[in-house]
Short mmCIF file of C-alpha atoms in Angstrom, two decimals:
data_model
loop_
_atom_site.label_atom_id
_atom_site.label_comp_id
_atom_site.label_asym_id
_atom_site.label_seq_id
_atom_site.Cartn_x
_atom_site.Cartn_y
_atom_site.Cartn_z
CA UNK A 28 0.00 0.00 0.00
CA UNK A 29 1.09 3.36 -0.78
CA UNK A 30 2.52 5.49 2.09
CA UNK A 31 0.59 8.32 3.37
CA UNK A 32 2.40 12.18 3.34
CA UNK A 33 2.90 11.89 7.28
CA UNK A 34 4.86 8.04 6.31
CA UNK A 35 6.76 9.50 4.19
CA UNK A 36 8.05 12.28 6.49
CA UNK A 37 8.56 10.24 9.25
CA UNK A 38 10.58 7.62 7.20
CA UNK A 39 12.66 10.52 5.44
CA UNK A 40 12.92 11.68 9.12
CA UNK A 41 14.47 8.09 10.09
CA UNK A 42 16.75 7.90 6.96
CA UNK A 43 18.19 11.41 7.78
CA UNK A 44 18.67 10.83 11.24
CA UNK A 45 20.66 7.48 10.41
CA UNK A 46 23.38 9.38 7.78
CA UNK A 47 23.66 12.75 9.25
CA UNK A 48 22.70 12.57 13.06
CA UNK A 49 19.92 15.56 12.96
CA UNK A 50 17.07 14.44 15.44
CA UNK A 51 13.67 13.13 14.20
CA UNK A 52 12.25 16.26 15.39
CA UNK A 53 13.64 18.57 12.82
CA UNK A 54 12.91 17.23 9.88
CA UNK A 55 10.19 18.91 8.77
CA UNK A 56 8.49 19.57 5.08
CA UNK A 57 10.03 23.31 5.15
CA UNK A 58 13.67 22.07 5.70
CA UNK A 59 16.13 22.02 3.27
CA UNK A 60 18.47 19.35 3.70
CA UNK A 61 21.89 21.33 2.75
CA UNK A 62 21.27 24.22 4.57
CA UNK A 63 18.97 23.14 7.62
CA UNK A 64 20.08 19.24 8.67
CA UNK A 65 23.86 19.28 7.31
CA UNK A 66 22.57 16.72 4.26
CA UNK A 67 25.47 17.49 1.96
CA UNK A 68 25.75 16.89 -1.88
CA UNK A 69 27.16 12.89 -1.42
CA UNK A 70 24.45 12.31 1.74
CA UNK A 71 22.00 13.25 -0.15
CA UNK A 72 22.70 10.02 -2.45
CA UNK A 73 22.75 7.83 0.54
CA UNK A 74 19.60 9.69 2.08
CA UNK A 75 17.54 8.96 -1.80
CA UNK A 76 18.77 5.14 -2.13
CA UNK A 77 17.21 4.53 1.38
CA UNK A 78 14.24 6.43 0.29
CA UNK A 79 13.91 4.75 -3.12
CA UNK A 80 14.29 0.97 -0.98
CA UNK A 81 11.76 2.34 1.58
CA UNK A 82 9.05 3.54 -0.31
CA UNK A 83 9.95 1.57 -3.59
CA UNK A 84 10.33 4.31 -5.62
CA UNK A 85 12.96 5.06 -8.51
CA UNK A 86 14.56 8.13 -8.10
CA UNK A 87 17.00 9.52 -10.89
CA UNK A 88 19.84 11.25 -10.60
CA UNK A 89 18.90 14.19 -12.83
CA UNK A 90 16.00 14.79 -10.58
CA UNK A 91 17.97 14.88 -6.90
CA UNK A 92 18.98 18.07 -7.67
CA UNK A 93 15.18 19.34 -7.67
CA UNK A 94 15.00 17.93 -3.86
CA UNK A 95 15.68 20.64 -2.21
CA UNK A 96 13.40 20.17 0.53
CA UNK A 97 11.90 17.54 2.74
CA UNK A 98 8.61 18.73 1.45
CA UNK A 99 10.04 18.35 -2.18
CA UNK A 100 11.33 14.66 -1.21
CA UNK A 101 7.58 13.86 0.01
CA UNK A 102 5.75 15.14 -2.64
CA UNK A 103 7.92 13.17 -5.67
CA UNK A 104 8.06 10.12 -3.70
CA UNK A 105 3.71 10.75 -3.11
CA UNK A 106 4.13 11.13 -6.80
CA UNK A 107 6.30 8.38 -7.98
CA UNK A 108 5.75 5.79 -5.71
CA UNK A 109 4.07 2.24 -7.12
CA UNK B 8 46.12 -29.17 -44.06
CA UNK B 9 44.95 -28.10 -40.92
CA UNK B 10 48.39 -29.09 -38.24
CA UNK B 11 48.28 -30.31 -35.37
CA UNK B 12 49.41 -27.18 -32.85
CA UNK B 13 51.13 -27.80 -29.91
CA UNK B 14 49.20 -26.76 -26.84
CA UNK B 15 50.90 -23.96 -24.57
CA UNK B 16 52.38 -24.96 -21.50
CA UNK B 17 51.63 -22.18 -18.57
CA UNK B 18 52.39 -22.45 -14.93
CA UNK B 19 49.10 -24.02 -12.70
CA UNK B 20 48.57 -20.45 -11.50
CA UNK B 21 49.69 -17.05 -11.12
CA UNK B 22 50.22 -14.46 -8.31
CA UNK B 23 51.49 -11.36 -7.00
CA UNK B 24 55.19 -11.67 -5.99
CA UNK B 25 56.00 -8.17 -5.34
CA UNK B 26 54.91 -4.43 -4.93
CA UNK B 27 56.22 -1.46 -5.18
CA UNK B 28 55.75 2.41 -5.19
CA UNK B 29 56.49 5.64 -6.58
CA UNK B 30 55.36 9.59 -4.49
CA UNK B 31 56.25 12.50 -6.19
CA UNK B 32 58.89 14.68 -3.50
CA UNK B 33 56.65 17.25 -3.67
CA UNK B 34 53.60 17.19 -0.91
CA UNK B 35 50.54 19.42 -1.65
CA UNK B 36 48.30 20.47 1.10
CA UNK B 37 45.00 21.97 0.35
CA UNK B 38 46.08 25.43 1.21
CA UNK B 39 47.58 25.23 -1.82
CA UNK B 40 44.71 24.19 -3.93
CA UNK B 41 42.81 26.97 -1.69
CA UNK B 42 45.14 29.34 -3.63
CA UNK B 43 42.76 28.35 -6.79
CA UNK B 44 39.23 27.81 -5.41
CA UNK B 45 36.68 29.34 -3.56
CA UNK B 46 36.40 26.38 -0.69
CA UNK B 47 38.04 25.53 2.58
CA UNK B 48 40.29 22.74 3.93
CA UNK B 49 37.31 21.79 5.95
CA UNK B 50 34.84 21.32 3.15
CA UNK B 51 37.77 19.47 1.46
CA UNK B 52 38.01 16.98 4.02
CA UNK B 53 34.44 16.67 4.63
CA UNK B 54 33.73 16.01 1.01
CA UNK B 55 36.61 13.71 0.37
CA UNK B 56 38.73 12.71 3.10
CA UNK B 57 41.97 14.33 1.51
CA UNK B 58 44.38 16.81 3.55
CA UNK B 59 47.51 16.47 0.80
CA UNK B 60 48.51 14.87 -2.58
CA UNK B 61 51.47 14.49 -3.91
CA UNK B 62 52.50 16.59 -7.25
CA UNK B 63 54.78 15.30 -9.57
CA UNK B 64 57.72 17.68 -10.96
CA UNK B 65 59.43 17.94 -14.35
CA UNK B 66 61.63 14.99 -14.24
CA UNK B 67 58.97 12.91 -12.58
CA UNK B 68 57.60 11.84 -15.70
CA UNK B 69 54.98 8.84 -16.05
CA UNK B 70 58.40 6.87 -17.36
CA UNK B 71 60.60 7.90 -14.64
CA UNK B 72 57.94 6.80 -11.74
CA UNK B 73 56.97 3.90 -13.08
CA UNK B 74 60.99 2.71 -13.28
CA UNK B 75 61.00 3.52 -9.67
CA UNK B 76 57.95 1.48 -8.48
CA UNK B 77 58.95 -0.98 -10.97
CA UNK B 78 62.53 -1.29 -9.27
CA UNK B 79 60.88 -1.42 -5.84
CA UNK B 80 58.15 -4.21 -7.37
CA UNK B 81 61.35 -6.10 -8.79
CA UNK B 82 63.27 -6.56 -5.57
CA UNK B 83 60.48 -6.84 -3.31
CA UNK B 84 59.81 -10.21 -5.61
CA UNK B 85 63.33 -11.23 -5.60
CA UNK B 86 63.46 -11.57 -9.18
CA UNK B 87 65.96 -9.59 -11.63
CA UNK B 88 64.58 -7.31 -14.39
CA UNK B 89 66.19 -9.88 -17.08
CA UNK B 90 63.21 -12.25 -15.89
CA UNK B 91 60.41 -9.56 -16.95
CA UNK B 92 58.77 -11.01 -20.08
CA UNK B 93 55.91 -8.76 -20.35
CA UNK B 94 55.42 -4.99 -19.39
CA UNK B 95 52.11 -3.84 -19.13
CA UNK B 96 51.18 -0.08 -17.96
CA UNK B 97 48.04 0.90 -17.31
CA UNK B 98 47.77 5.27 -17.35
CA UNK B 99 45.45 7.69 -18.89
CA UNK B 100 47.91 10.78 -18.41
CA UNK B 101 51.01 9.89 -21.17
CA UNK B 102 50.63 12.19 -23.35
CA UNK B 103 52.86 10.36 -26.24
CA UNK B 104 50.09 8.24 -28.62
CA UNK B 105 53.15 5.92 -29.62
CA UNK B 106 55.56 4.57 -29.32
CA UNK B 107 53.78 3.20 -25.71
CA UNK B 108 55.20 4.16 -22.32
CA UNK B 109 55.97 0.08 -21.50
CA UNK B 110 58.22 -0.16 -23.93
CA UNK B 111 60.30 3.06 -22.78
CA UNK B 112 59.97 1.59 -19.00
CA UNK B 113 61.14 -1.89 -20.07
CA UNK B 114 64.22 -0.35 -21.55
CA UNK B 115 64.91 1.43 -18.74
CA UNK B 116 64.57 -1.08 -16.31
CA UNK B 117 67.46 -3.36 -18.13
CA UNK B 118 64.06 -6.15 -18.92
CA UNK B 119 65.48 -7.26 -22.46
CA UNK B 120 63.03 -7.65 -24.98
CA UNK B 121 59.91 -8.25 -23.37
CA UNK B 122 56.36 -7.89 -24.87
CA UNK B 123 55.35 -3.88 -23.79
CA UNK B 124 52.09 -2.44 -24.30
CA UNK B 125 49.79 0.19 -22.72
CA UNK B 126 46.02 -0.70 -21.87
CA UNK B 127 43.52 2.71 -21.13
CA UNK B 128 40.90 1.22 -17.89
CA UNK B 129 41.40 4.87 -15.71
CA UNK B 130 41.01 3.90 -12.43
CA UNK B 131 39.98 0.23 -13.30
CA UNK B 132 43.46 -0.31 -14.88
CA UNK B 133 45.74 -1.93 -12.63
CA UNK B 134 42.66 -4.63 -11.99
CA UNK B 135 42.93 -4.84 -15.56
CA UNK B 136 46.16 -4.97 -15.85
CA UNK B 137 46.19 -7.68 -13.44
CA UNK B 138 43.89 -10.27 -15.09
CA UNK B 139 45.51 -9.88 -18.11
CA UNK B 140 48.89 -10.86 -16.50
CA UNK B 141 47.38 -13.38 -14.57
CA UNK B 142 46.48 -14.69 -17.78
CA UNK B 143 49.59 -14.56 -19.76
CA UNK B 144 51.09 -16.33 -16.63
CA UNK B 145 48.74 -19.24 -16.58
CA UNK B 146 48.40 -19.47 -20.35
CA UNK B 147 51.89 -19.54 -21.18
CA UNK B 148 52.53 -16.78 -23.02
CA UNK B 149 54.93 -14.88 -19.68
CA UNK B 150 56.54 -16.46 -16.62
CA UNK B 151 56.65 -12.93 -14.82
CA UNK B 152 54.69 -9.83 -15.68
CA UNK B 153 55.20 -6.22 -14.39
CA UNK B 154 52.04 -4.06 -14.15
CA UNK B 155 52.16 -0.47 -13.47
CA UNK B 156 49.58 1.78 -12.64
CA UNK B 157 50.89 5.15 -13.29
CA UNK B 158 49.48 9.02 -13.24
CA UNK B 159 50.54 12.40 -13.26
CA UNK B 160 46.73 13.41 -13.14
CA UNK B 161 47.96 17.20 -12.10
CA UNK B 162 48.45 17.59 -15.66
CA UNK B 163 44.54 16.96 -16.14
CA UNK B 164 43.33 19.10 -13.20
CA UNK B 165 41.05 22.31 -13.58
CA UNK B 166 42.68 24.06 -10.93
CA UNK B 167 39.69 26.27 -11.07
CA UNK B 168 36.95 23.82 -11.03
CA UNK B 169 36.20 23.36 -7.21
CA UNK B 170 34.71 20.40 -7.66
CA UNK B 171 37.67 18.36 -9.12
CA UNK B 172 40.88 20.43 -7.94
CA UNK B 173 41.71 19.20 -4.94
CA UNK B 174 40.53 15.91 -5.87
CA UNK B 175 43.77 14.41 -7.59
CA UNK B 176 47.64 13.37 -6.97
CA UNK B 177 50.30 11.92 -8.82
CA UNK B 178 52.09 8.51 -8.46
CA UNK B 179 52.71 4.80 -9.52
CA UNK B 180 52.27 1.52 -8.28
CA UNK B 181 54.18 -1.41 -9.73
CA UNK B 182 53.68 -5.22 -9.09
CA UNK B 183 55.46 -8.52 -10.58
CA UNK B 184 52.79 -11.73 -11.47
CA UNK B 185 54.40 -14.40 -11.50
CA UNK B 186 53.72 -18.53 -11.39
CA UNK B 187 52.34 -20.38 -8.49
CA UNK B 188 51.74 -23.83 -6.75
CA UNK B 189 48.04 -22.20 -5.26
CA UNK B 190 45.88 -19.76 -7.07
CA UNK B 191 47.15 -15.84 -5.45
CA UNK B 192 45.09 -14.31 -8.09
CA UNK B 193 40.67 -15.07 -8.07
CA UNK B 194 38.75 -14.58 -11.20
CA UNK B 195 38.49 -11.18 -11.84
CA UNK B 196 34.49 -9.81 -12.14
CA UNK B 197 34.95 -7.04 -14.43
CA UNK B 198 33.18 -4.71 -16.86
CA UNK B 199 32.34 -1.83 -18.37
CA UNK B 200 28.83 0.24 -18.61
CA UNK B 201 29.48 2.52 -21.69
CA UNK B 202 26.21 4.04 -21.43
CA UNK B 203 27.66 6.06 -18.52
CA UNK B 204 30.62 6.91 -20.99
CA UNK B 205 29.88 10.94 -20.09
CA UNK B 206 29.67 10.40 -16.27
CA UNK B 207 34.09 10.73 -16.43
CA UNK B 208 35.26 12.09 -19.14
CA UNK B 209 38.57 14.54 -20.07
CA UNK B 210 36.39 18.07 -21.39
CA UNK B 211 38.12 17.63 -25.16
CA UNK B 212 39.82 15.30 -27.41
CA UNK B 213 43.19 16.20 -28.40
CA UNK B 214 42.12 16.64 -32.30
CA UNK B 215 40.70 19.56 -31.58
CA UNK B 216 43.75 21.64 -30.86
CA UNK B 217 44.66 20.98 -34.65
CA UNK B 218 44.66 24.62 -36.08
CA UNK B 219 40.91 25.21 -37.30
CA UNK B 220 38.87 23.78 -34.73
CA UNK B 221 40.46 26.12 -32.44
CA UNK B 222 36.96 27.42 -31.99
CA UNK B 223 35.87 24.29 -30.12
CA UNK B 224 38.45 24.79 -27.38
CA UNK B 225 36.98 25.69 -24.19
CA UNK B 226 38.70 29.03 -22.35
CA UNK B 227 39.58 31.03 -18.99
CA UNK B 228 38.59 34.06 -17.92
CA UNK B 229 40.94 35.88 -19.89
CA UNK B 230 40.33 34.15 -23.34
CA UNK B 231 42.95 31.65 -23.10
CA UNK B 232 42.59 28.06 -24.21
CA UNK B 233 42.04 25.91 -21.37
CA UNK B 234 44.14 22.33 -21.12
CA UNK B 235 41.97 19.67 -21.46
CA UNK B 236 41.07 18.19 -17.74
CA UNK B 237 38.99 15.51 -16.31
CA UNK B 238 35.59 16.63 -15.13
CA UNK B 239 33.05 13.89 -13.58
CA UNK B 240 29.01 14.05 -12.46
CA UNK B 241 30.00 14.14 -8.76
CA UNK B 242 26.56 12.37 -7.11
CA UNK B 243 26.36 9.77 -10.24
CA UNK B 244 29.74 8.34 -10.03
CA UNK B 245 28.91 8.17 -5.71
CA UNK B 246 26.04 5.91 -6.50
CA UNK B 247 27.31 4.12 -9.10
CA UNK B 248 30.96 3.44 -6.84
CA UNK B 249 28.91 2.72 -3.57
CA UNK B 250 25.70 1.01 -4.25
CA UNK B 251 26.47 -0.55 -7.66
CA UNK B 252 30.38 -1.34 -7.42
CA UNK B 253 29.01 -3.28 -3.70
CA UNK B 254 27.55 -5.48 -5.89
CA UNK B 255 30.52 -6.32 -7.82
CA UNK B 256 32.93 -6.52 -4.68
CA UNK B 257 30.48 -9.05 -3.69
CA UNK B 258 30.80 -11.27 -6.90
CA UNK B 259 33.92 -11.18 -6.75
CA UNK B 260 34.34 -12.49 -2.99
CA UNK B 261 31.65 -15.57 -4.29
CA UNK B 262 33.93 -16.13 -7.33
CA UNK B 263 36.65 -16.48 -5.12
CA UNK B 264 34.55 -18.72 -2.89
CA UNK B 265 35.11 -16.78 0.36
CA UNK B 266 33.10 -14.14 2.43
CA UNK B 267 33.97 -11.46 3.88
CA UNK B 268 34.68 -13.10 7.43
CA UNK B 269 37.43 -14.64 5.52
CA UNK B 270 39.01 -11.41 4.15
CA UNK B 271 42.17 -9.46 6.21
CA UNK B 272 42.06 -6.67 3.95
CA UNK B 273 39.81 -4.36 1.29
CA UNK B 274 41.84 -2.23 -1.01
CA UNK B 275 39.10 -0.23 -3.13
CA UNK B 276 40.39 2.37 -5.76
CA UNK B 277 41.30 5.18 -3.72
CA UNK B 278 38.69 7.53 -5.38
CA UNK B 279 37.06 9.24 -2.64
CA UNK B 280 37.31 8.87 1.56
CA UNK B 281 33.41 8.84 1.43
CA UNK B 282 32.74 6.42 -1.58
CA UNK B 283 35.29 4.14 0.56
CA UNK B 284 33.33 4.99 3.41
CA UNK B 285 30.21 4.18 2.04
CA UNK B 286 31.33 0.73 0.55
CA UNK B 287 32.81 -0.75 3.61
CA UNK B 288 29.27 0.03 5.61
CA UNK B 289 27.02 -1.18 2.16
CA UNK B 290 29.19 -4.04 2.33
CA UNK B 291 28.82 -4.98 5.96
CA UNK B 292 32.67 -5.85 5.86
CA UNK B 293 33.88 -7.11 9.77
CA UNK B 294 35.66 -5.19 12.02
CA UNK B 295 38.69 -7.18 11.58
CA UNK B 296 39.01 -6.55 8.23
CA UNK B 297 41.57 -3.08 7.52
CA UNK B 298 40.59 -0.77 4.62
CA UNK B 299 42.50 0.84 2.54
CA UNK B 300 42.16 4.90 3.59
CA UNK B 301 45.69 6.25 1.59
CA UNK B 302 43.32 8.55 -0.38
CA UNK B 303 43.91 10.85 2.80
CA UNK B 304 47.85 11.77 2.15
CA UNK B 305 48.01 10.70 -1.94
CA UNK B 306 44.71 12.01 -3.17
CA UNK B 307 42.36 10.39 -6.28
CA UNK B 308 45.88 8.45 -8.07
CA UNK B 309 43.38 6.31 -10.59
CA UNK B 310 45.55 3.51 -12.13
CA UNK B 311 48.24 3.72 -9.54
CA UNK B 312 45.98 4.36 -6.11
CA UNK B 313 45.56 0.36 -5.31
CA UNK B 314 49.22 -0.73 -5.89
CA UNK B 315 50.04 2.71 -4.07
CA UNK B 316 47.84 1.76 -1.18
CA UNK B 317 48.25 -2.54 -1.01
CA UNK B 318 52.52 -0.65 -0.62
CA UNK B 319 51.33 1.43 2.28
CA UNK B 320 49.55 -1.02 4.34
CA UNK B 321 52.40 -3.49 4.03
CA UNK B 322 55.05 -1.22 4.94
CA UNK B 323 53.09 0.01 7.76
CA UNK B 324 52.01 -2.96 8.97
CA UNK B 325 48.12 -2.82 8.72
CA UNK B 326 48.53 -5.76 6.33
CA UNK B 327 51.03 -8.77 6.17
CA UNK B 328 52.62 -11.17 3.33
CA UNK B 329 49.66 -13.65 2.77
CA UNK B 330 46.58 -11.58 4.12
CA UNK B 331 43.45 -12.53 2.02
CA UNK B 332 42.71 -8.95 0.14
CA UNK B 333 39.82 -7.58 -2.18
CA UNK B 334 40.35 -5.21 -4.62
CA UNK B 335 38.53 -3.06 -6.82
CA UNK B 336 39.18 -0.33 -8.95
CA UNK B 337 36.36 1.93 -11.06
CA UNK B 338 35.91 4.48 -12.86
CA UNK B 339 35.91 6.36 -16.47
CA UNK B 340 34.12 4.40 -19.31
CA UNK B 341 32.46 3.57 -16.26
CA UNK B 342 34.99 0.46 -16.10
CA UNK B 343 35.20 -1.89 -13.26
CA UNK B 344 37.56 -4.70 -12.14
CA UNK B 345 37.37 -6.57 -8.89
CA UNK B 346 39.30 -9.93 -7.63
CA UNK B 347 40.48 -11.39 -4.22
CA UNK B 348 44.00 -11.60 -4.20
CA UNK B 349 46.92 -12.88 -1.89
CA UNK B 350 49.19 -10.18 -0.49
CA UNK B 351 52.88 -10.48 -1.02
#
């Protein structure tokens, strides 16, 4: 079954917490992961193949670069997800 | 008439029987590089793991290294030069087409007349390198083979791209395959993926500096024509090293018919602290197994960064004559090679 926006966020919350140490707590749709939780350029690849095992969902490389946000994670993987 | 040919007569296996290496004198510590790019030693070190590279200078030529690692590999096997009967060098930084570097370095090293050729795998090529010298072992063709992985990747480096110029160092690494009793050498799982041919890649060909196409050359600030450099897709080549290459490391330790309890030491191509990083936890190697981390003092060596580092961690002592070790070197093409080897 397809995971609900609130899944998502808490599993993106979980993933981000494993590879860069930021608490649960502060990852919120509004963040950006560079400049608010210390997700840097080659975390970011580690933070989207968790994501894309989590919520089986394929997520090129061309469009990373458009995640700047949590809330921009959520809504492709709400998007994409089978 | 079709004759009967006689069948060659190799030895029952082949391994490595010595290794040496080559550091350019001169160290280079990110301040320098700072000199060139808007960054900072710590993003530097956060991004890649590497405080200082070593620079080769004018009469450190690709040649001239790989004679030294060679001489090191030589002795370190207790064989003479005389014995060499193949020369293979594996480099994507000689900048003579032909005649090829190997034969140059045989000369030099006193081998005779030994076959000499080039191959072009970038970071994949002393893997490369090393299957095909397995193979002339085994098959019959050499009794002992010097590889060389050798660089002088300063010479491709956009000083001013901040994404590639602290990223790269200068060196060689040497080894001597040679017959034996018990197989030192697994199969080799190996590849290439040239869809991802654009991934690494040096910005322009040489042909276009031919008077004409002048046009095509890419410039500086002040309108002069830029050296051609290698430029890469940072976060594809991360995924492709860590999640994909894991893959292959894995094959390679089932080919081998051991797991990673059984391995003393992982030598991965020495492309990036965090892609090394990365692969040991994707991996799930044991504690007791010691990685490979010379990226942090030699820097992003390609052909020459796993006999540079397999040197390191036997002159140190982190590994010993007869540990179990997996390599793997990747990189431009993308091209991968990865086998489970015994130490010297």
């Amino acid at each position: 079954m397809a995971a609900t926006q609130e899944e998502i966020v808490a599993g993106l919350a979980e993933i981000v917490n494993e590879i860069a140490g930021i608490p649960v707590e502060d990852v919120q749709l509004d963040k950006s992961f560079t400049d608010d939780l210390d997700v840097d350029s080659l975390s970011m690849v580690e933070v989207v193949v968790a994501a894309e095992e989590r919520f089986d969902v394929k997520i090129p490389d061309d469009d990373v670069k458009n995640l700047k946000t949590v809330g921009d994670a959520t809504s492709y993987i709400l998007k994409h997800q089978s | 008439m079709t004759s009967k040919i006689k069948p060659p007569k190799g030895a029952p296996y082949a391994r490595i029987m010595g290794v040496g290496g080559y550091r350019p004198v001169q160290v280079v510590p990110n301040e320098e590089i700072l000199k060139h790019i808007d960054s900072s030693d710590e993003w530097i070190r956060s991004r890649s793991g590497i405080a200082t590279r070593h620079w080769a200078g004018p009469d450190e030529t690709v040649a001239a290294m790989s004679v030294e690692a060679a001489g090191k590999a030589i002795a370190d096997a207790g064989i003479t030069a005389e014995q060499i009967d193949a020369v293979i060098i594996s480099t994507v930084s000689h900048f003579m087409q032909t005649p090829s570097v190997a034969t140059e370095i045989a000369h030099a090293l006193g081998a005779g007349k030994p076959a000499a050729f080039d191959i072009s795998a970038a970071c994949a090529g002393f893997g490369y390198g090393l299957t095909l010298a397995k193979g002339l072992v085994v098959e019959g063709s050499a009794s002992h083979v010097l590889v060389v992985g050798v660089e002088r990747l300063s010479d491709l480096t956009d000083m001013t791209d901040r994404a590639t110029a602290f990223l790269f160092g200068d060196g060689a690494g040497a080894v001597i395959v040679g017959p034996a009793e018990e197989p030192g050498i697994g199969p080799t799982i190996w590849g290439s993926e040239g869809d991802k041919n654009t991934t690494i890649k040096q910005t322009v060909g040489w042909d276009k500096f031919r008077v004409g196409d002048l046009g095509l050359l890419p410039l500086d600030e002040d309108g002069g024509i830029k050296f051609p450099a290698i430029t890469q897709e940072g976060q594809t080549v991360f995924r492709w090293a860590v999640y994909e290459m894991a893959k292959v490391a894995q094959q390679a330790l089932d080919a081998a018919g051991i797991t990673a309890d059984d391995l003393d030491v992982f030598i991965p191509h020495q492309a990036n602290m965090r892609i090394i990083d990365s692969m040991v936890k994707t991996l799930k190697l044991p504690e007791h197994v010691e990685v490979a981390r010379d990226i942090e003092t030699t820097g992003n060596t390609s052909a020459a960064s796993i006999p540079l580092a397999m040197e390191r961690m036997l002159a140190t002592g982190q590994a010993k004559s007869g540990d179990t070790a997996l390599v793997i070197g990747f990189g431009a093409g993308l091209v991968y090679a990865a086998t489970v080897v015994t130490l010297p």
